[in-house]
Amino acid sequence: MTAALVAAIAEACAAGGFDLCATAAAADYNVRVPDDVRLPDHGRPRALVIVIGNTAALWPRFRAALADPALAAAPDPLDRYAADVITAAVAAAVGPAGPATALRFAPEPPPRRVAMQRLAEVAGLAALAPSHLAIHPTFGPWFGLRAAIVIDVDGPPPRPPVARACDCAHGCAPALARALAAGPPRDGDELRERWRLWLAVRDACPVGRAHRFGEDQLTYHYTGDRSLLG
Ligand code: B12
Ligand code: SF4
């Protein structure tokens, strides 16, 4: 039942452009993170957690979905699109009589925040690098993390860690040092002004270069420039 549930959620999310899916047990994540970013577990410590992410595959699906005027007018259309697609995928797969579920989305602030990169690591999806980026063995840093879904069924046994592809001394470390030298990476306008320095951190990684986001997708991610959605 659990495998079928995961497959149904993964398939519906992928159809909307959220093409990465991995699973973990809540306890394997909760023991590794500070209390304020722990996941709820429905009273079942090894409850199933499904982590959903996306590669460059998201962009054409998201652009097509913007034909909906309500989505196009939303304050943050991409976050809204992710929430709509993933919430609908879970509701359809679990059904009204199914096990309890809890959803957490990557942009949610504390007290609902999840350390998505650490969850991706625990789920065997990616390795957390000194660049503060999660690195997928195929897609490198070219993916986003969108949601954690906790379902009241048993999750998998602990995963072996994902091996890091290099020591970063010749990859991301010099680029990270340059970005940090320009000032602390605060959010909002300050980060946007220096976004190319942070893009350079991603570009410095040798893993997954063939999967780099297209110009529109990456510029929108770093700047939030809505003219790219028109
Ligand atoms: C807050 C936040 C930030 C803050 C981080 C500062 C801070 N002191 O925490 C700021 C605004 C600076 C930031 C910047 C960016 N972020 Co950010 N961010 C998040 C967010 C919403 C929460 C992170 C968090 O609080 N985790 C909880 C703590 C307890 O976890 P942690 O493991 O201890 O800390 C992690 C992060 O906080 C971060 N971090 C902590 N301290 C520092 C210090 C520095 C210098 C940096 C760069 C990062 C950083 O790295 C840690 C892991 O190594 C996540 C989404 C999520 N829910 O996880 C996205 C997320 C981590 N960000 C992401 C990205 C892509 C970026 C940017 C590259 C792009 C952008 N948005 O402009 C930039 C630049 C950073 C870079 N390395 O290149 C992606 C990473 C994808 C991946 N493949 O790993 C995430 C997962 C969002 C997503 N939807 O995919 N981010
Ligand atoms: S350059 Fe190396 S250490 Fe840095 S993010 Fe890429 S694989 Fe990880």
PDB file of C-alpha atoms and ligand atoms in Angstrom, residues 129-131 133 135 164-168 171-173 204-207, ligand 2:
ATOM      1  CA  ALA A 129      27.782  20.521   0.357  1.00  0.00           C
ATOM      2  CA  PRO A 130      29.979  23.218   1.923  1.00  0.00           C
ATOM      3  CA  SER A 131      28.364  25.646  -0.562  1.00  0.00           C
ATOM      4  CA  LEU A 133      23.610  23.683  -1.605  1.00  0.00           C
ATOM      5  CA  ILE A 135      23.901  18.273  -4.635  1.00  0.00           C
ATOM      6  CA  ARG A 164      29.726  13.910  -2.429  1.00  0.00           C
ATOM      7  CA  ALA A 165      31.250  14.181  -5.882  1.00  0.00           C
ATOM      8  CA  CYS A 166      34.334  16.288  -5.070  1.00  0.00           C
ATOM      9  CA  ASP A 167      36.138  18.117  -2.284  1.00  0.00           C
ATOM     10  CA  CYS A 168      34.935  21.538  -3.542  1.00  0.00           C
ATOM     11  CA  GLY A 171      34.698  23.922  -7.333  1.00  0.00           C
ATOM     12  CA  CYS A 172      32.336  25.883  -5.157  1.00  0.00           C
ATOM     13  CA  ALA A 173      34.699  27.027  -2.383  1.00  0.00           C
ATOM     14  CA  ALA A 204      31.123  26.419 -10.090  1.00  0.00           C
ATOM     15  CA  CYS A 205      29.887  22.934  -9.246  1.00  0.00           C
ATOM     16  CA  PRO A 206      31.023  20.387 -11.848  1.00  0.00           C
ATOM     17  CA  VAL A 207      28.116  18.029 -11.153  1.00  0.00           C
TER      18      VAL A 207
HETATM   19  S1  SF4 B   2      31.860  21.810  -6.197  1.00  0.00           S
HETATM   20 FE1  SF4 B   2      32.061  19.792  -5.200  1.00  0.00          FE
HETATM   21  S2  SF4 B   2      31.710  20.121  -2.999  1.00  0.00           S
HETATM   22 FE2  SF4 B   2      31.060  21.975  -4.123  1.00  0.00          FE
HETATM   23  S3  SF4 B   2      28.902  21.690  -4.408  1.00  0.00           S
HETATM   24 FE3  SF4 B   2      29.843  20.819  -6.229  1.00  0.00          FE
HETATM   25  S4  SF4 B   2      30.255  18.637  -5.802  1.00  0.00           S
HETATM   26 FE4  SF4 B   2      29.761  19.684  -3.881  1.00  0.00          FE
END
